[in-house]
PDB file of C-alpha atoms in Angstrom:
ATOM      1  CA  ASP X   1      -4.282  11.741  -1.545  1.00 55.00           C
ATOM      2  CA  THR X   2      -7.633  11.912   0.193  1.00 77.00           C
ATOM      3  CA  GLY X   3      -6.622   9.952   3.265  1.00 92.00           C
ATOM      4  CA  VAL X   4      -8.295   6.889   4.712  1.00 95.00           C
ATOM      5  CA  SER X   5     -12.063   6.882   4.321  1.00 96.00           C
ATOM      6  CA  GLN X   6     -14.669   4.754   6.039  1.00 97.00           C
ATOM      7  CA  ASP X   7     -18.298   4.178   5.254  1.00 97.00           C
ATOM      8  CA  PRO X   8     -20.747   4.527   6.863  1.00 97.00           C
ATOM      9  CA  ARG X   9     -19.731   6.986   9.563  1.00 95.00           C
ATOM     10  CA  HIS X  10     -22.606   5.915  11.785  1.00 96.00           C
ATOM     11  CA  LYS X  11     -24.666   2.740  11.899  1.00 97.00           C
ATOM     12  CA  ILE X  12     -27.556   1.944  14.182  1.00 98.00           C
ATOM     13  CA  THR X  13     -28.846  -1.585  14.067  1.00 97.00           C
ATOM     14  CA  LYS X  14     -30.974  -3.958  16.048  1.00 97.00           C
ATOM     15  CA  ARG X  15     -29.486  -6.855  17.908  1.00 97.00           C
ATOM     16  CA  GLY X  16     -29.218  -9.905  15.706  1.00 97.00           C
ATOM     17  CA  GLN X  17     -28.804  -8.006  12.447  1.00 97.00           C
ATOM     18  CA  ASN X  18     -25.745  -8.195  10.232  1.00 98.00           C
ATOM     19  CA  VAL X  19     -23.708  -5.100   9.425  1.00 98.00           C
ATOM     20  CA  THR X  20     -20.869  -4.420   7.020  1.00 98.00           C
ATOM     21  CA  PHE X  21     -18.362  -1.578   7.104  1.00 97.00           C
ATOM     22  CA  ARG X  22     -16.038  -0.459   4.375  1.00 98.00           C
ATOM     23  CA  CYS X  23     -12.563   1.039   4.550  1.00 98.00           C
ATOM     24  CA  ASP X  24     -10.698   2.652   1.667  1.00 97.00           C
ATOM     25  CA  PRO X  25      -7.016   3.059   2.552  1.00 96.00           C
ATOM     26  CA  ILE X  26      -4.574   5.522   1.080  1.00 94.00           C
ATOM     27  CA  SER X  27      -4.048   4.239  -2.440  1.00 90.00           C
ATOM     28  CA  GLU X  28      -0.369   3.283  -2.281  1.00 87.00           C
ATOM     29  CA  HIS X  29      -0.612   1.641   1.148  1.00 91.00           C
ATOM     30  CA  ASN X  30      -0.481  -2.141   1.083  1.00 90.00           C
ATOM     31  CA  ARG X  31      -1.007  -2.615   4.826  1.00 91.00           C
ATOM     32  CA  LEU X  32      -4.434  -2.230   6.394  1.00 94.00           C
ATOM     33  CA  TYR X  33      -5.448  -2.540  10.034  1.00 95.00           C
ATOM     34  CA  TRP X  34      -8.803  -2.693  11.807  1.00 96.00           C
ATOM     35  CA  TYR X  35      -9.148  -1.547  15.417  1.00 96.00           C
ATOM     36  CA  ARG X  36     -12.104  -1.293  17.775  1.00 96.00           C
ATOM     37  CA  GLN X  37     -12.499   1.519  20.268  1.00 95.00           C
ATOM     38  CA  THR X  38     -15.073   1.367  23.052  1.00 93.00           C
ATOM     39  CA  LEU X  39     -16.024   4.259  25.292  1.00 88.00           C
ATOM     40  CA  GLY X  40     -13.237   5.249  27.634  1.00 85.00           C
ATOM     41  CA  GLN X  41     -10.715   2.921  26.046  1.00 90.00           C
ATOM     42  CA  GLY X  42      -7.959   3.214  23.542  1.00 93.00           C
ATOM     43  CA  PRO X  43      -8.220   1.409  20.214  1.00 95.00           C
ATOM     44  CA  GLU X  44      -7.676  -2.348  20.307  1.00 94.00           C
ATOM     45  CA  PHE X  45      -6.270  -4.302  17.404  1.00 93.00           C
ATOM     46  CA  LEU X  46      -8.661  -6.564  15.504  1.00 95.00           C
ATOM     47  CA  THR X  47      -6.985  -7.699  12.304  1.00 94.00           C
ATOM     48  CA  TYR X  48      -4.319  -6.903   9.735  1.00 91.00           C
ATOM     49  CA  PHE X  49      -3.978  -7.275   5.978  1.00 92.00           C
ATOM     50  CA  GLN X  50      -0.902  -7.114   3.821  1.00 90.00           C
ATOM     51  CA  ASN X  51      -2.236  -6.667   0.312  1.00 91.00           C
ATOM     52  CA  GLU X  52      -5.127  -9.146   0.096  1.00 91.00           C
ATOM     53  CA  ALA X  53      -3.769 -11.566   2.699  1.00 91.00           C
ATOM     54  CA  GLN X  54      -5.194 -11.475   6.206  1.00 90.00           C
ATOM     55  CA  LEU X  55      -2.075 -12.183   8.241  1.00 87.00           C
ATOM     56  CA  GLU X  56      -3.235 -11.748  11.792  1.00 85.00           C
ATOM     57  CA  LYS X  57      -6.465 -11.808  13.765  1.00 87.00           C
ATOM     58  CA  SER X  58      -6.934 -10.799  17.377  1.00 88.00           C
ATOM     59  CA  ARG X  59      -8.744 -13.042  19.813  1.00 86.00           C
ATOM     60  CA  LEU X  60     -11.216 -10.147  20.033  1.00 82.00           C
ATOM     61  CA  LEU X  61     -12.380 -11.134  16.564  1.00 85.00           C
ATOM     62  CA  SER X  62     -14.983 -13.775  17.314  1.00 87.00           C
ATOM     63  CA  ASP X  63     -16.494 -16.115  14.741  1.00 91.00           C
ATOM     64  CA  ARG X  64     -19.206 -13.539  14.098  1.00 95.00           C
ATOM     65  CA  PHE X  65     -16.637 -11.148  12.667  1.00 95.00           C
ATOM     66  CA  SER X  66     -15.128 -11.506   9.233  1.00 95.00           C
ATOM     67  CA  ALA X  67     -12.891  -9.175   7.297  1.00 96.00           C
ATOM     68  CA  GLU X  68     -11.847  -9.210   3.679  1.00 95.00           C
ATOM     69  CA  ARG X  69      -9.633  -7.261   1.349  1.00 96.00           C
ATOM     70  CA  PRO X  70     -10.372  -8.973  -1.953  1.00 91.00           C
ATOM     71  CA  LYS X  71      -8.172  -7.002  -4.334  1.00 86.00           C
ATOM     72  CA  GLY X  72      -5.708  -5.598  -1.899  1.00 85.00           C
ATOM     73  CA  SER X  73      -7.381  -2.221  -1.994  1.00 91.00           C
ATOM     74  CA  PHE X  74     -10.530  -1.554   0.063  1.00 96.00           C
ATOM     75  CA  SER X  75     -11.499  -3.763   2.980  1.00 97.00           C
ATOM     76  CA  THR X  76     -14.796  -4.769   4.529  1.00 97.00           C
ATOM     77  CA  LEU X  77     -15.547  -5.796   8.083  1.00 97.00           C
ATOM     78  CA  GLU X  78     -18.755  -7.741   8.628  1.00 97.00           C
ATOM     79  CA  ILE X  79     -20.378  -8.488  11.943  1.00 97.00           C
ATOM     80  CA  GLN X  80     -23.048 -11.163  11.935  1.00 97.00           C
ATOM     81  CA  ARG X  81     -25.791 -11.476  14.541  1.00 97.00           C
ATOM     82  CA  THR X  82     -24.789  -8.259  16.244  1.00 97.00           C
ATOM     83  CA  GLU X  83     -24.852  -8.021  20.030  1.00 96.00           C
ATOM     84  CA  GLN X  84     -25.055  -4.965  22.245  1.00 96.00           C
ATOM     85  CA  GLY X  85     -21.459  -5.544  23.237  1.00 94.00           C
ATOM     86  CA  ASP X  86     -20.438  -4.894  19.637  1.00 96.00           C
ATOM     87  CA  SER X  87     -21.341  -1.216  20.042  1.00 97.00           C
ATOM     88  CA  ALA X  88     -18.108   0.662  19.469  1.00 96.00           C
ATOM     89  CA  MET X  89     -16.136   2.800  17.073  1.00 96.00           C
ATOM     90  CA  TYR X  90     -14.477   0.692  14.378  1.00 97.00           C
ATOM     91  CA  LEU X  91     -11.321   2.293  13.089  1.00 97.00           C
ATOM     92  CA  CYS X  92      -9.369   1.480   9.976  1.00 97.00           C
ATOM     93  CA  ALA X  93      -5.748   2.449   9.440  1.00 96.00           C
ATOM     94  CA  SER X  94      -3.290   1.979   6.610  1.00 94.00           C
ATOM     95  CA  SER X  95       0.440   2.253   6.169  1.00 91.00           C
ATOM     96  CA  SER X  96       3.094   1.672   3.550  1.00 86.00           C
ATOM     97  CA  SER X  97       5.275  -0.526   5.732  1.00 76.00           C
ATOM     98  CA  GLU X  98       5.447  -2.093   9.186  1.00 65.00           C
ATOM     99  CA  ILE X  99       7.579   0.676  10.563  1.00 66.00           C
ATOM    100  CA  ARG X 100       5.915   3.627   8.969  1.00 74.00           C
ATOM    101  CA  GLU X 101       3.129   5.705  10.429  1.00 85.00           C
ATOM    102  CA  GLN X 102      -0.385   4.297  10.422  1.00 91.00           C
ATOM    103  CA  PHE X 103      -2.927   6.745   9.038  1.00 93.00           C
ATOM    104  CA  PHE X 104      -6.371   6.424  10.562  1.00 95.00           C
ATOM    105  CA  GLY X 105      -9.787   6.892   9.049  1.00 96.00           C
ATOM    106  CA  PRO X 106     -12.629   8.727  10.782  1.00 94.00           C
ATOM    107  CA  GLY X 107     -14.159   5.496  12.024  1.00 95.00           C
ATOM    108  CA  THR X 108     -17.590   3.898  11.873  1.00 97.00           C
ATOM    109  CA  ARG X 109     -19.613   4.269  15.046  1.00 96.00           C
ATOM    110  CA  LEU X 110     -21.835   1.239  15.559  1.00 98.00           C
ATOM    111  CA  THR X 111     -24.767   1.291  17.952  1.00 97.00           C
ATOM    112  CA  VAL X 112     -26.581  -1.976  18.566  1.00 97.00           C
ATOM    113  CA  LEU X 113     -30.000  -1.537  20.141  1.00 96.00           C
TER     114      LEU X 113
ATOM    115  CA  ALA F   1       1.906  -8.803  27.888  1.00 62.00           C
ATOM    116  CA  GLN F   2       2.166  -5.503  26.094  1.00 68.00           C
ATOM    117  CA  THR F   3       0.501  -2.728  28.066  1.00 89.00           C
ATOM    118  CA  VAL F   4       0.356   1.035  27.946  1.00 95.00           C
ATOM    119  CA  THR F   5      -0.738   3.065  30.960  1.00 96.00           C
ATOM    120  CA  GLN F   6      -1.910   6.650  30.893  1.00 97.00           C
ATOM    121  CA  SER F   7      -2.539   7.572  34.506  1.00 95.00           C
ATOM    122  CA  GLN F   8      -4.229  10.909  33.804  1.00 96.00           C
ATOM    123  CA  PRO F   9      -7.763  10.460  32.406  1.00 96.00           C
ATOM    124  CA  GLU F  10      -8.148  14.238  32.169  1.00 97.00           C
ATOM    125  CA  MET F  11      -5.838  17.228  32.089  1.00 97.00           C
ATOM    126  CA  SER F  12      -6.431  20.919  31.592  1.00 97.00           C
ATOM    127  CA  VAL F  13      -4.193  23.811  30.684  1.00 98.00           C
ATOM    128  CA  GLN F  14      -4.492  27.517  30.155  1.00 98.00           C
ATOM    129  CA  GLU F  15      -3.913  28.778  26.652  1.00 97.00           C
ATOM    130  CA  ALA F  16      -0.228  29.619  26.055  1.00 97.00           C
ATOM    131  CA  GLU F  17       0.871  27.525  29.037  1.00 97.00           C
ATOM    132  CA  THR F  18       2.721  24.201  29.064  1.00 98.00           C
ATOM    133  CA  VAL F  19       1.252  20.817  29.925  1.00 98.00           C
ATOM    134  CA  THR F  20       2.799  17.363  30.248  1.00 98.00           C
ATOM    135  CA  LEU F  21       0.907  14.134  29.627  1.00 98.00           C
ATOM    136  CA  SER F  22       2.262  10.948  31.178  1.00 98.00           C
ATOM    137  CA  CYS F  23       2.619   7.493  29.702  1.00 98.00           C
ATOM    138  CA  THR F  24       4.305   4.320  30.865  1.00 97.00           C
ATOM    139  CA  TYR F  25       4.518   1.050  29.011  1.00 95.00           C
ATOM    140  CA  ASP F  26       5.541  -2.490  29.645  1.00 92.00           C
ATOM    141  CA  THR F  27       7.429  -4.611  27.185  1.00 85.00           C
ATOM    142  CA  SER F  28      10.239  -7.100  27.230  1.00 83.00           C
ATOM    143  CA  GLU F  29      11.321  -6.101  23.739  1.00 82.00           C
ATOM    144  CA  SER F  30      14.299  -3.852  23.142  1.00 81.00           C
ATOM    145  CA  ASP F  31      13.334  -2.512  19.717  1.00 83.00           C
ATOM    146  CA  TYR F  32      10.112  -0.610  19.396  1.00 87.00           C
ATOM    147  CA  TYR F  33       8.518   2.678  18.417  1.00 90.00           C
ATOM    148  CA  LEU F  34       6.509   4.978  20.647  1.00 93.00           C
ATOM    149  CA  PHE F  35       3.813   7.345  19.480  1.00 95.00           C
ATOM    150  CA  TRP F  36       1.474  10.028  20.652  1.00 97.00           C
ATOM    151  CA  TYR F  37      -1.766  10.284  18.699  1.00 97.00           C
ATOM    152  CA  LYS F  38      -4.328  13.064  18.959  1.00 96.00           C
ATOM    153  CA  GLN F  39      -8.052  12.419  18.483  1.00 94.00           C
ATOM    154  CA  PRO F  40     -10.121  15.627  18.328  1.00 91.00           C
ATOM    155  CA  PRO F  41     -13.853  15.319  18.986  1.00 85.00           C
ATOM    156  CA  SER F  42     -15.598  13.568  16.084  1.00 78.00           C
ATOM    157  CA  ARG F  43     -12.446  13.707  14.005  1.00 82.00           C
ATOM    158  CA  GLN F  44      -9.903  11.138  13.023  1.00 88.00           C
ATOM    159  CA  MET F  45      -6.803  10.251  14.928  1.00 93.00           C
ATOM    160  CA  ILE F  46      -3.624  11.891  13.761  1.00 93.00           C
ATOM    161  CA  LEU F  47      -0.010  11.296  14.692  1.00 94.00           C
ATOM    162  CA  VAL F  48       1.543  13.979  16.885  1.00 96.00           C
ATOM    163  CA  ILE F  49       5.034  12.628  17.420  1.00 96.00           C
ATOM    164  CA  ARG F  50       7.020   9.405  17.283  1.00 94.00           C
ATOM    165  CA  GLN F  51      10.137   8.139  19.024  1.00 94.00           C
ATOM    166  CA  GLU F  52      12.380   5.251  18.047  1.00 90.00           C
ATOM    167  CA  ALA F  53      13.493   3.344  21.132  1.00 89.00           C
ATOM    168  CA  TYR F  54      17.077   3.045  19.894  1.00 88.00           C
ATOM    169  CA  LYS F  55      17.437   6.829  19.744  1.00 89.00           C
ATOM    170  CA  GLN F  56      18.517   8.503  22.952  1.00 87.00           C
ATOM    171  CA  GLN F  57      17.622  11.966  21.727  1.00 93.00           C
ATOM    172  CA  ASN F  58      14.092  13.013  22.557  1.00 95.00           C
ATOM    173  CA  ALA F  59      11.856  13.718  19.575  1.00 95.00           C
ATOM    174  CA  THR F  60      10.455  17.188  19.001  1.00 95.00           C
ATOM    175  CA  GLU F  61       7.835  18.496  16.564  1.00 94.00           C
ATOM    176  CA  ASN F  62       7.348  22.237  16.847  1.00 96.00           C
ATOM    177  CA  ARG F  63       5.482  22.799  20.147  1.00 97.00           C
ATOM    178  CA  PHE F  64       5.410  19.082  20.960  1.00 98.00           C
ATOM    179  CA  SER F  65       8.267  17.235  22.592  1.00 97.00           C
ATOM    180  CA  VAL F  66       8.724  14.008  24.480  1.00 97.00           C
ATOM    181  CA  ASN F  67      10.689  12.904  27.495  1.00 97.00           C
ATOM    182  CA  PHE F  68      11.687   9.319  26.746  1.00 96.00           C
ATOM    183  CA  GLN F  69      13.153   7.372  29.657  1.00 95.00           C
ATOM    184  CA  LYS F  70      13.842   3.889  28.317  1.00 93.00           C
ATOM    185  CA  ALA F  71      14.993   2.328  31.582  1.00 93.00           C
ATOM    186  CA  ALA F  72      11.913   3.614  33.368  1.00 94.00           C
ATOM    187  CA  LYS F  73       9.688   2.748  30.373  1.00 94.00           C
ATOM    188  CA  SER F  74       8.276   6.232  30.468  1.00 96.00           C
ATOM    189  CA  PHE F  75       7.241   8.375  27.512  1.00 96.00           C
ATOM    190  CA  SER F  76       5.668  11.718  28.401  1.00 98.00           C
ATOM    191  CA  LEU F  77       4.414  14.364  25.986  1.00 98.00           C
ATOM    192  CA  LYS F  78       5.033  18.050  26.600  1.00 98.00           C
ATOM    193  CA  ILE F  79       2.898  20.606  24.805  1.00 98.00           C
ATOM    194  CA  SER F  80       4.314  24.111  24.947  1.00 98.00           C
ATOM    195  CA  ASP F  81       2.411  27.318  24.229  1.00 97.00           C
ATOM    196  CA  SER F  82      -0.884  25.415  24.308  1.00 98.00           C
ATOM    197  CA  GLN F  83      -3.512  26.451  21.800  1.00 97.00           C
ATOM    198  CA  LEU F  84      -7.268  25.982  21.776  1.00 96.00           C
ATOM    199  CA  GLY F  85      -6.866  23.595  18.868  1.00 95.00           C
ATOM    200  CA  ASP F  86      -4.797  21.271  21.034  1.00 97.00           C
ATOM    201  CA  ALA F  87      -7.917  20.247  22.919  1.00 96.00           C
ATOM    202  CA  ALA F  88      -8.430  16.553  22.189  1.00 96.00           C
ATOM    203  CA  MET F  89      -8.010  13.036  23.487  1.00 96.00           C
ATOM    204  CA  TYR F  90      -4.368  12.051  23.426  1.00 98.00           C
ATOM    205  CA  PHE F  91      -3.336   8.429  23.129  1.00 97.00           C
ATOM    206  CA  CYS F  92       0.053   6.990  23.869  1.00 97.00           C
ATOM    207  CA  ALA F  93       0.847   3.947  21.758  1.00 95.00           C
ATOM    208  CA  TYR F  94       3.729   1.695  20.909  1.00 89.00           C
ATOM    209  CA  ARG F  95       4.668  -0.897  18.389  1.00 87.00           C
ATOM    210  CA  VAL F  96       7.305  -3.575  18.749  1.00 79.00           C
ATOM    211  CA  LEU F  97       9.535  -4.376  15.818  1.00 70.00           C
ATOM    212  CA  PRO F  98       9.657  -8.175  15.784  1.00 57.00           C
ATOM    213  CA  ARG F  99       7.774  -9.395  12.768  1.00 60.00           C
ATOM    214  CA  SER F 100       5.450 -11.645  14.742  1.00 56.00           C
ATOM    215  CA  THR F 101       3.428  -8.609  15.758  1.00 57.00           C
ATOM    216  CA  LEU F 102       3.222  -7.339  12.177  1.00 64.00           C
ATOM    217  CA  GLY F 103       3.119  -3.730  13.216  1.00 75.00           C
ATOM    218  CA  ARG F 104       0.020  -3.633  15.389  1.00 85.00           C
ATOM    219  CA  LEU F 105      -0.244  -0.695  17.744  1.00 90.00           C
ATOM    220  CA  TYR F 106      -0.897  -1.029  21.478  1.00 91.00           C
ATOM    221  CA  PHE F 107      -2.754   1.960  22.906  1.00 95.00           C
ATOM    222  CA  GLY F 108      -3.306   3.435  26.337  1.00 96.00           C
ATOM    223  CA  ARG F 109      -6.740   4.530  27.485  1.00 95.00           C
ATOM    224  CA  GLY F 110      -6.134   8.144  26.616  1.00 96.00           C
ATOM    225  CA  THR F 111      -5.918  11.524  28.349  1.00 97.00           C
ATOM    226  CA  GLN F 112      -8.600  14.104  27.611  1.00 97.00           C
ATOM    227  CA  LEU F 113      -6.932  17.504  27.329  1.00 97.00           C
ATOM    228  CA  THR F 114      -8.970  20.677  27.840  1.00 97.00           C
ATOM    229  CA  VAL F 115      -7.477  24.030  26.904  1.00 97.00           C
ATOM    230  CA  TRP F 116      -8.939  27.084  28.611  1.00 96.00           C
ATOM    231  CA  PRO F 117      -8.830  30.514  26.934  1.00 95.00           C
TER     232      PRO F 117
END
């Protein structure tokens, strides 16, 4: 068990570019969550997958954001036409059930110039 | 609305002393879980302690314990015998049990804990 991993750890991009982040959950976990954490704030929920199904999306997730989990294993989060307001830490978490602990990855820090 | 309030942006404690971090929350649900997560600098968030709302007994994990006051919707974290490695941002979070929320966590804004040698 290597824990939840995220790639890349840091991403700097120019406004208007597209970026994609990857999350690899703990292998036996079928639930995967994405959160966004801005400076001075706690993480805020973005979206949730159970296996490959995306079951919930926050209103924070605008049309420029899309997330997938094609085979129920790793997940990707894509941001199109990035804006400076997208600068944040994007956290991924996984768990084995709704009531069990969520294990967090190290996050991807996005900076949009 | 589900909200979590941590009224102390920063706290400091001397090594080996005790510190208490405050958290209040607002929910109309009766079944939920409460958590304290620790986020060290540039490292991933890890769970410190959890409390089921239906349990009256306060949770403890070694040097970490909570004071859970359900009626007051208060959930404070006590760290005893503080160590330098306890220095981190601490987040209070909760999760309601009804399936409509699918297990998402609601977080406070965090308390930055400094431990002085």
